[in-house]
């Protein structure tokens, strides 16, 4: 997810929507110059002692990067945050597993707990407990928050929603030309302009032709209040993960079984072809999981099919031009994955150490560490 984002009631639905959108839209200021830093892999405190399991739920990792030394994510399957390398558990009223998924520049976090009784929550360091978001989806692993405090994710009925100060303030509908029965499968990003991205899933048989429409496609809800629009797709399942301040969207297309993913980008005005920078030289597949807010750095994970693990997964980075680059592994021949990116050059994720234990990590000055493998 994007991170370090530097969000009187009227009568009537249309007026309410206009008011909400007016509150979401904010002017994005110029990008601040990145401070000098030392390239390294910073290993953060952790709860868990497990290894990296391809395809299973992530139990360790830095999923969002806040201001200064604040970062958020998951450790031991629990929602956590870090100040520097020191780990803190989010105080929850129950013991459900989950993760903190994103954080804005003022330190407001959004996370999710898992299980039949799971929910989305917001939290700020120092609060006595997390705040549960009403109507949120216990199955959702995707959510985001912008600098104005607007949270986006999915609701229990399978629709998209926006929350502010703990209350739902906007519904995110499917595009007007969507097939009957189309549902919002995930809502994964919001920028400071209020542009929201997510994914709709259709499963419909056209009565006149018998054609079966099935698959997922990316959806953009413009921050200016315009109607939802479907973005181009080049496979039957296009997953969008993040959006930056310019409106650039990153994600991946799925081709076939297992981890046959291809990283892709969508660029405003979204009328041209989908961008496809290609896979890391050493791996046939890969994803983009996040893009930095203003510097255009996309990160994700290079992959093999789980049944043909010629090389372990590896965190990857793309600057927006040239080939996809590799980020150094924490230990030789051990897996790594990247999940978040910040304008100051940090990339968050997880990596396996020499002892085989998965650790939450941050690559500092990531573009200076990235390299083209032989």
PDB file of N, CA and C in Angstrom, residues 96-176:
ATOM      1  N   UNK A  96      -7.810 -11.822  18.024  1.00  0.00           N
ATOM      2  CA  UNK A  96      -7.856 -12.270  16.640  1.00  0.00           C
ATOM      3  C   UNK A  96      -6.550 -11.972  15.912  1.00  0.00           C
ATOM      4  N   UNK A  97      -6.174 -12.839  14.978  1.00  0.00           N
ATOM      5  CA  UNK A  97      -5.007 -12.530  14.144  1.00  0.00           C
ATOM      6  C   UNK A  97      -5.343 -11.416  13.164  1.00  0.00           C
ATOM      7  N   UNK A  98      -4.321 -10.845  12.542  1.00  0.00           N
ATOM      8  CA  UNK A  98      -4.572  -9.776  11.586  1.00  0.00           C
ATOM      9  C   UNK A  98      -3.306  -9.034  11.241  1.00  0.00           C
ATOM     10  N   UNK A  99      -3.464  -7.798  10.717  1.00  0.00           N
ATOM     11  CA  UNK A  99      -2.322  -6.999  10.297  1.00  0.00           C
ATOM     12  C   UNK A  99      -2.716  -5.536  10.249  1.00  0.00           C
ATOM     13  N   UNK A 100      -1.741  -4.652  10.435  1.00  0.00           N
ATOM     14  CA  UNK A 100      -1.921  -3.234  10.129  1.00  0.00           C
ATOM     15  C   UNK A 100      -1.517  -3.062   8.673  1.00  0.00           C
ATOM     16  N   UNK A 101      -2.417  -2.518   7.853  1.00  0.00           N
ATOM     17  CA  UNK A 101      -2.242  -2.533   6.404  1.00  0.00           C
ATOM     18  C   UNK A 101      -1.674  -1.244   5.839  1.00  0.00           C
ATOM     19  N   UNK A 102      -1.866  -0.107   6.523  1.00  0.00           N
ATOM     20  CA  UNK A 102      -1.393   1.174   5.996  1.00  0.00           C
ATOM     21  C   UNK A 102      -1.346   2.191   7.121  1.00  0.00           C
ATOM     22  N   UNK A 103      -0.625   3.292   6.872  1.00  0.00           N
ATOM     23  CA  UNK A 103      -0.520   4.386   7.843  1.00  0.00           C
ATOM     24  C   UNK A 103      -0.349   5.685   7.064  1.00  0.00           C
ATOM     25  N   UNK A 104      -0.953   6.778   7.558  1.00  0.00           N
ATOM     26  CA  UNK A 104      -0.782   8.052   6.872  1.00  0.00           C
ATOM     27  C   UNK A 104       0.294   8.897   7.555  1.00  0.00           C
ATOM     28  N   UNK A 105       0.524  10.125   7.054  1.00  0.00           N
ATOM     29  CA  UNK A 105       1.657  10.906   7.550  1.00  0.00           C
ATOM     30  C   UNK A 105       1.470  11.377   8.988  1.00  0.00           C
ATOM     31  N   UNK A 106       0.222  11.411   9.472  1.00  0.00           N
ATOM     32  CA  UNK A 106      -0.012  11.824  10.858  1.00  0.00           C
ATOM     33  C   UNK A 106      -0.049  10.648  11.820  1.00  0.00           C
ATOM     34  N   UNK A 107       0.216   9.429  11.327  1.00  0.00           N
ATOM     35  CA  UNK A 107       0.285   8.259  12.196  1.00  0.00           C
ATOM     36  C   UNK A 107      -1.010   7.499  12.361  1.00  0.00           C
ATOM     37  N   UNK A 108      -2.071   7.851  11.600  1.00  0.00           N
ATOM     38  CA  UNK A 108      -3.310   7.086  11.662  1.00  0.00           C
ATOM     39  C   UNK A 108      -3.142   5.789  10.895  1.00  0.00           C
ATOM     40  N   UNK A 109      -3.370   4.669  11.580  1.00  0.00           N
ATOM     41  CA  UNK A 109      -3.205   3.347  10.984  1.00  0.00           C
ATOM     42  C   UNK A 109      -4.561   2.740  10.666  1.00  0.00           C
ATOM     43  N   UNK A 110      -4.584   1.874   9.646  1.00  0.00           N
ATOM     44  CA  UNK A 110      -5.761   1.073   9.362  1.00  0.00           C
ATOM     45  C   UNK A 110      -5.314  -0.372   9.244  1.00  0.00           C
ATOM     46  N   UNK A 111      -6.093  -1.273   9.833  1.00  0.00           N
ATOM     47  CA  UNK A 111      -5.726  -2.680   9.813  1.00  0.00           C
ATOM     48  C   UNK A 111      -6.946  -3.559   9.755  1.00  0.00           C
ATOM     49  N   UNK A 112      -6.708  -4.859   9.757  1.00  0.00           N
ATOM     50  CA  UNK A 112      -7.794  -5.835   9.679  1.00  0.00           C
ATOM     51  C   UNK A 112      -7.500  -6.999  10.593  1.00  0.00           C
ATOM     52  N   UNK A 113      -8.543  -7.534  11.230  1.00  0.00           N
ATOM     53  CA  UNK A 113      -8.438  -8.796  11.942  1.00  0.00           C
ATOM     54  C   UNK A 113      -9.148  -9.864  11.118  1.00  0.00           C
ATOM     55  N   UNK A 114      -8.730 -11.109  11.289  1.00  0.00           N
ATOM     56  CA  UNK A 114      -9.215 -12.193  10.452  1.00  0.00           C
ATOM     57  C   UNK A 114     -10.117 -13.142  11.235  1.00  0.00           C
ATOM     58  N   UNK A 115     -10.860 -13.942  10.483  1.00  0.00           N
ATOM     59  CA  UNK A 115     -11.756 -14.901  11.109  1.00  0.00           C
ATOM     60  C   UNK A 115     -13.202 -14.480  10.961  1.00  0.00           C
ATOM     61  N   UNK A 116     -14.117 -15.340  11.377  1.00  0.00           N
ATOM     62  CA  UNK A 116     -15.552 -15.083  11.223  1.00  0.00           C
ATOM     63  C   UNK A 116     -15.997 -13.813  11.934  1.00  0.00           C
ATOM     64  N   UNK A 117     -15.307 -13.442  12.995  1.00  0.00           N
ATOM     65  CA  UNK A 117     -15.659 -12.242  13.744  1.00  0.00           C
ATOM     66  C   UNK A 117     -14.704 -11.077  13.466  1.00  0.00           C
ATOM     67  N   UNK A 118     -13.928 -11.174  12.381  1.00  0.00           N
ATOM     68  CA  UNK A 118     -12.937 -10.158  12.077  1.00  0.00           C
ATOM     69  C   UNK A 118     -13.560  -8.857  11.589  1.00  0.00           C
ATOM     70  N   UNK A 119     -12.736  -7.817  11.519  1.00  0.00           N
ATOM     71  CA  UNK A 119     -13.220  -6.479  11.163  1.00  0.00           C
ATOM     72  C   UNK A 119     -12.038  -5.597  10.804  1.00  0.00           C
ATOM     73  N   UNK A 120     -12.320  -4.438  10.202  1.00  0.00           N
ATOM     74  CA  UNK A 120     -11.328  -3.399   9.990  1.00  0.00           C
ATOM     75  C   UNK A 120     -11.275  -2.495  11.215  1.00  0.00           C
ATOM     76  N   UNK A 121     -10.103  -1.896  11.442  1.00  0.00           N
ATOM     77  CA  UNK A 121      -9.965  -0.990  12.578  1.00  0.00           C
ATOM     78  C   UNK A 121      -9.005   0.140  12.225  1.00  0.00           C
ATOM     79  N   UNK A 122      -9.113   1.223  12.975  1.00  0.00           N
ATOM     80  CA  UNK A 122      -8.115   2.295  12.918  1.00  0.00           C
ATOM     81  C   UNK A 122      -7.462   2.416  14.286  1.00  0.00           C
ATOM     82  N   UNK A 123      -6.241   2.921  14.284  1.00  0.00           N
ATOM     83  CA  UNK A 123      -5.500   3.043  15.542  1.00  0.00           C
ATOM     84  C   UNK A 123      -4.417   4.093  15.372  1.00  0.00           C
ATOM     85  N   UNK A 124      -4.132   4.795  16.463  1.00  0.00           N
ATOM     86  CA  UNK A 124      -3.028   5.735  16.510  1.00  0.00           C
ATOM     87  C   UNK A 124      -2.201   5.424  17.758  1.00  0.00           C
ATOM     88  N   UNK A 125      -0.898   5.407  17.629  1.00  0.00           N
ATOM     89  CA  UNK A 125      -0.023   5.066  18.754  1.00  0.00           C
ATOM     90  C   UNK A 125      -0.368   5.906  19.977  1.00  0.00           C
ATOM     91  N   UNK A 126      -0.528   5.243  21.111  1.00  0.00           N
ATOM     92  CA  UNK A 126      -0.894   5.909  22.356  1.00  0.00           C
ATOM     93  C   UNK A 126      -2.352   5.754  22.727  1.00  0.00           C
ATOM     94  N   UNK A 127      -3.212   5.400  21.757  1.00  0.00           N
ATOM     95  CA  UNK A 127      -4.622   5.169  22.065  1.00  0.00           C
ATOM     96  C   UNK A 127      -4.765   3.920  22.935  1.00  0.00           C
ATOM     97  N   UNK A 128      -5.793   3.915  23.770  1.00  0.00           N
ATOM     98  CA  UNK A 128      -6.005   2.782  24.667  1.00  0.00           C
ATOM     99  C   UNK A 128      -6.387   1.523  23.908  1.00  0.00           C
ATOM    100  N   UNK A 129      -7.115   1.680  22.813  1.00  0.00           N
ATOM    101  CA  UNK A 129      -7.536   0.520  22.034  1.00  0.00           C
ATOM    102  C   UNK A 129      -7.828   0.964  20.611  1.00  0.00           C
ATOM    103  N   UNK A 130      -7.925   0.000  19.703  1.00  0.00           N
ATOM    104  CA  UNK A 130      -8.240   0.286  18.310  1.00  0.00           C
ATOM    105  C   UNK A 130      -9.736   0.564  18.152  1.00  0.00           C
ATOM    106  N   UNK A 131     -10.089   1.294  17.094  1.00  0.00           N
ATOM    107  CA  UNK A 131     -11.494   1.607  16.809  1.00  0.00           C
ATOM    108  C   UNK A 131     -11.994   0.727  15.673  1.00  0.00           C
ATOM    109  N   UNK A 132     -13.049  -0.011  15.928  1.00  0.00           N
ATOM    110  CA  UNK A 132     -13.644  -0.892  14.921  1.00  0.00           C
ATOM    111  C   UNK A 132     -14.461  -0.064  13.930  1.00  0.00           C
ATOM    112  N   UNK A 133     -14.331  -0.373  12.624  1.00  0.00           N
ATOM    113  CA  UNK A 133     -15.091   0.329  11.602  1.00  0.00           C
ATOM    114  C   UNK A 133     -16.393  -0.418  11.322  1.00  0.00           C
ATOM    115  N   UNK A 134     -17.528   0.254  11.446  1.00  0.00           N
ATOM    116  CA  UNK A 134     -18.820  -0.430  11.294  1.00  0.00           C
ATOM    117  C   UNK A 134     -19.028  -0.951   9.878  1.00  0.00           C
ATOM    118  N   UNK A 135     -19.563  -2.186   9.794  1.00  0.00           N
ATOM    119  CA  UNK A 135     -19.897  -2.762   8.500  1.00  0.00           C
ATOM    120  C   UNK A 135     -18.727  -3.260   7.699  1.00  0.00           C
ATOM    121  N   UNK A 136     -17.512  -3.245   8.269  1.00  0.00           N
ATOM    122  CA  UNK A 136     -16.340  -3.659   7.511  1.00  0.00           C
ATOM    123  C   UNK A 136     -16.313  -5.170   7.327  1.00  0.00           C
ATOM    124  N   UNK A 137     -15.509  -5.592   6.357  1.00  0.00           N
ATOM    125  CA  UNK A 137     -15.521  -6.987   5.925  1.00  0.00           C
ATOM    126  C   UNK A 137     -14.455  -7.793   6.651  1.00  0.00           C
ATOM    127  N   UNK A 138     -14.856  -8.877   7.287  1.00  0.00           N
ATOM    128  CA  UNK A 138     -13.918  -9.724   8.023  1.00  0.00           C
ATOM    129  C   UNK A 138     -13.013 -10.522   7.091  1.00  0.00           C
ATOM    130  N   UNK A 139     -13.303 -10.536   5.781  1.00  0.00           N
ATOM    131  CA  UNK A 139     -12.480 -11.276   4.833  1.00  0.00           C
ATOM    132  C   UNK A 139     -11.459 -10.392   4.123  1.00  0.00           C
ATOM    133  N   UNK A 140     -11.512  -9.085   4.320  1.00  0.00           N
ATOM    134  CA  UNK A 140     -10.696  -8.174   3.535  1.00  0.00           C
ATOM    135  C   UNK A 140      -9.274  -8.069   4.081  1.00  0.00           C
ATOM    136  N   UNK A 141      -8.302  -8.221   3.190  1.00  0.00           N
ATOM    137  CA  UNK A 141      -6.908  -7.985   3.522  1.00  0.00           C
ATOM    138  C   UNK A 141      -6.386  -6.749   2.813  1.00  0.00           C
ATOM    139  N   UNK A 142      -7.296  -5.920   2.303  1.00  0.00           N
ATOM    140  CA  UNK A 142      -6.909  -4.727   1.575  1.00  0.00           C
ATOM    141  C   UNK A 142      -7.643  -3.523   2.143  1.00  0.00           C
ATOM    142  N   UNK A 143      -6.887  -2.485   2.455  1.00  0.00           N
ATOM    143  CA  UNK A 143      -7.443  -1.231   2.936  1.00  0.00           C
ATOM    144  C   UNK A 143      -6.357  -0.185   2.820  1.00  0.00           C
ATOM    145  N   UNK A 144      -6.748   1.090   2.829  1.00  0.00           N
ATOM    146  CA  UNK A 144      -5.768   2.162   2.761  1.00  0.00           C
ATOM    147  C   UNK A 144      -6.328   3.381   3.482  1.00  0.00           C
ATOM    148  N   UNK A 145      -5.451   4.331   3.781  1.00  0.00           N
ATOM    149  CA  UNK A 145      -5.849   5.580   4.431  1.00  0.00           C
ATOM    150  C   UNK A 145      -5.029   6.706   3.822  1.00  0.00           C
ATOM    151  N   UNK A 146      -5.660   7.857   3.535  1.00  0.00           N
ATOM    152  CA  UNK A 146      -4.894   8.982   3.014  1.00  0.00           C
ATOM    153  C   UNK A 146      -4.593   9.976   4.125  1.00  0.00           C
ATOM    154  N   UNK A 147      -3.919  11.053   3.772  1.00  0.00           N
ATOM    155  CA  UNK A 147      -3.459  11.974   4.807  1.00  0.00           C
ATOM    156  C   UNK A 147      -4.583  12.766   5.459  1.00  0.00           C
ATOM    157  N   UNK A 148      -5.754  12.827   4.814  1.00  0.00           N
ATOM    158  CA  UNK A 148      -6.903  13.492   5.420  1.00  0.00           C
ATOM    159  C   UNK A 148      -7.680  12.553   6.335  1.00  0.00           C
ATOM    160  N   UNK A 149      -7.251  11.300   6.444  1.00  0.00           N
ATOM    161  CA  UNK A 149      -7.897  10.353   7.353  1.00  0.00           C
ATOM    162  C   UNK A 149      -9.032   9.578   6.756  1.00  0.00           C
ATOM    163  N   UNK A 150      -9.182   9.587   5.429  1.00  0.00           N
ATOM    164  CA  UNK A 150     -10.226   8.784   4.793  1.00  0.00           C
ATOM    165  C   UNK A 150      -9.713   7.368   4.578  1.00  0.00           C
ATOM    166  N   UNK A 151     -10.492   6.403   5.048  1.00  0.00           N
ATOM    167  CA  UNK A 151     -10.149   4.987   4.961  1.00  0.00           C
ATOM    168  C   UNK A 151     -11.016   4.338   3.893  1.00  0.00           C
ATOM    169  N   UNK A 152     -10.416   3.485   3.063  1.00  0.00           N
ATOM    170  CA  UNK A 152     -11.170   2.766   2.037  1.00  0.00           C
ATOM    171  C   UNK A 152     -10.948   1.272   2.181  1.00  0.00           C
ATOM    172  N   UNK A 153     -12.014   0.511   1.944  1.00  0.00           N
ATOM    173  CA  UNK A 153     -11.934  -0.943   1.946  1.00  0.00           C
ATOM    174  C   UNK A 153     -13.269  -1.482   1.453  1.00  0.00           C
ATOM    175  N   UNK A 154     -13.564  -2.703   1.830  1.00  0.00           N
ATOM    176  CA  UNK A 154     -14.773  -3.402   1.409  1.00  0.00           C
ATOM    177  C   UNK A 154     -15.698  -3.591   2.606  1.00  0.00           C
ATOM    178  N   UNK A 155     -17.004  -3.656   2.339  1.00  0.00           N
ATOM    179  CA  UNK A 155     -17.974  -3.893   3.399  1.00  0.00           C
ATOM    180  C   UNK A 155     -18.421  -5.348   3.379  1.00  0.00           C
ATOM    181  N   UNK A 156     -19.129  -5.742   4.415  1.00  0.00           N
ATOM    182  CA  UNK A 156     -19.592  -7.124   4.516  1.00  0.00           C
ATOM    183  C   UNK A 156     -20.509  -7.555   3.359  1.00  0.00           C
ATOM    184  N   UNK A 157     -21.369  -6.674   2.819  1.00  0.00           N
ATOM    185  CA  UNK A 157     -22.184  -7.087   1.671  1.00  0.00           C
ATOM    186  C   UNK A 157     -21.411  -7.174   0.354  1.00  0.00           C
ATOM    187  N   UNK A 158     -20.113  -6.893   0.382  1.00  0.00           N
ATOM    188  CA  UNK A 158     -19.335  -6.998  -0.845  1.00  0.00           C
ATOM    189  C   UNK A 158     -19.356  -5.744  -1.679  1.00  0.00           C
ATOM    190  N   UNK A 159     -19.454  -4.589  -1.044  1.00  0.00           N
ATOM    191  CA  UNK A 159     -19.392  -3.311  -1.732  1.00  0.00           C
ATOM    192  C   UNK A 159     -18.195  -2.530  -1.228  1.00  0.00           C
ATOM    193  N   UNK A 160     -17.784  -1.509  -1.982  1.00  0.00           N
ATOM    194  CA  UNK A 160     -16.713  -0.650  -1.534  1.00  0.00           C
ATOM    195  C   UNK A 160     -17.255   0.459  -0.656  1.00  0.00           C
ATOM    196  N   UNK A 161     -16.401   0.982   0.236  1.00  0.00           N
ATOM    197  CA  UNK A 161     -16.860   2.034   1.145  1.00  0.00           C
ATOM    198  C   UNK A 161     -15.701   2.934   1.546  1.00  0.00           C
ATOM    199  N   UNK A 162     -16.072   4.141   1.989  1.00  0.00           N
ATOM    200  CA  UNK A 162     -15.129   5.105   2.551  1.00  0.00           C
ATOM    201  C   UNK A 162     -15.596   5.439   3.960  1.00  0.00           C
ATOM    202  N   UNK A 163     -14.648   5.428   4.915  1.00  0.00           N
ATOM    203  CA  UNK A 163     -14.942   5.791   6.297  1.00  0.00           C
ATOM    204  C   UNK A 163     -14.140   7.033   6.684  1.00  0.00           C
ATOM    205  N   UNK A 164     -14.692   7.828   7.591  1.00  0.00           N
ATOM    206  CA  UNK A 164     -13.983   8.990   8.142  1.00  0.00           C
ATOM    207  C   UNK A 164     -14.366   9.114   9.612  1.00  0.00           C
ATOM    208  N   UNK A 165     -13.362   9.236  10.465  1.00  0.00           N
ATOM    209  CA  UNK A 165     -13.600   9.359  11.906  1.00  0.00           C
ATOM    210  C   UNK A 165     -14.482   8.234  12.441  1.00  0.00           C
ATOM    211  N   UNK A 166     -14.257   7.024  11.932  1.00  0.00           N
ATOM    212  CA  UNK A 166     -14.975   5.856  12.433  1.00  0.00           C
ATOM    213  C   UNK A 166     -16.343   5.634  11.850  1.00  0.00           C
ATOM    214  N   UNK A 167     -16.800   6.470  10.927  1.00  0.00           N
ATOM    215  CA  UNK A 167     -18.135   6.345  10.345  1.00  0.00           C
ATOM    216  C   UNK A 167     -18.042   6.166   8.830  1.00  0.00           C
ATOM    217  N   UNK A 168     -18.919   5.362   8.274  1.00  0.00           N
ATOM    218  CA  UNK A 168     -18.977   5.192   6.822  1.00  0.00           C
ATOM    219  C   UNK A 168     -19.610   6.430   6.206  1.00  0.00           C
ATOM    220  N   UNK A 169     -18.923   7.047   5.231  1.00  0.00           N
ATOM    221  CA  UNK A 169     -19.395   8.294   4.648  1.00  0.00           C
ATOM    222  C   UNK A 169     -19.673   8.193   3.150  1.00  0.00           C
ATOM    223  N   UNK A 170     -19.296   7.098   2.529  1.00  0.00           N
ATOM    224  CA  UNK A 170     -19.536   6.980   1.092  1.00  0.00           C
ATOM    225  C   UNK A 170     -19.537   5.520   0.683  1.00  0.00           C
ATOM    226  N   UNK A 171     -20.437   5.148  -0.219  1.00  0.00           N
ATOM    227  CA  UNK A 171     -20.444   3.834  -0.850  1.00  0.00           C
ATOM    228  C   UNK A 171     -19.757   3.933  -2.205  1.00  0.00           C
ATOM    229  N   UNK A 172     -19.040   2.883  -2.577  1.00  0.00           N
ATOM    230  CA  UNK A 172     -18.347   2.815  -3.856  1.00  0.00           C
ATOM    231  C   UNK A 172     -19.045   1.772  -4.726  1.00  0.00           C
ATOM    232  N   UNK A 173     -19.795   2.243  -5.710  1.00  0.00           N
ATOM    233  CA  UNK A 173     -20.596   1.354  -6.546  1.00  0.00           C
ATOM    234  C   UNK A 173     -19.764   0.784  -7.695  1.00  0.00           C
ATOM    235  N   UNK A 174     -20.250  -0.295  -8.293  1.00  0.00           N
ATOM    236  CA  UNK A 174     -19.614  -0.854  -9.489  1.00  0.00           C
ATOM    237  C   UNK A 174     -19.875   0.087 -10.662  1.00  0.00           C
ATOM    238  N   UNK A 175     -19.086   0.003 -11.729  1.00  0.00           N
ATOM    239  CA  UNK A 175     -19.343   0.843 -12.902  1.00  0.00           C
ATOM    240  C   UNK A 175     -20.751   0.638 -13.444  1.00  0.00           C
ATOM    241  N   UNK A 176     -21.313   1.683 -14.040  1.00  0.00           N
ATOM    242  CA  UNK A 176     -22.695   1.644 -14.508  1.00  0.00           C
ATOM    243  C   UNK A 176     -22.940   0.561 -15.543  1.00  0.00           C
TER     244      UNK A 176
END
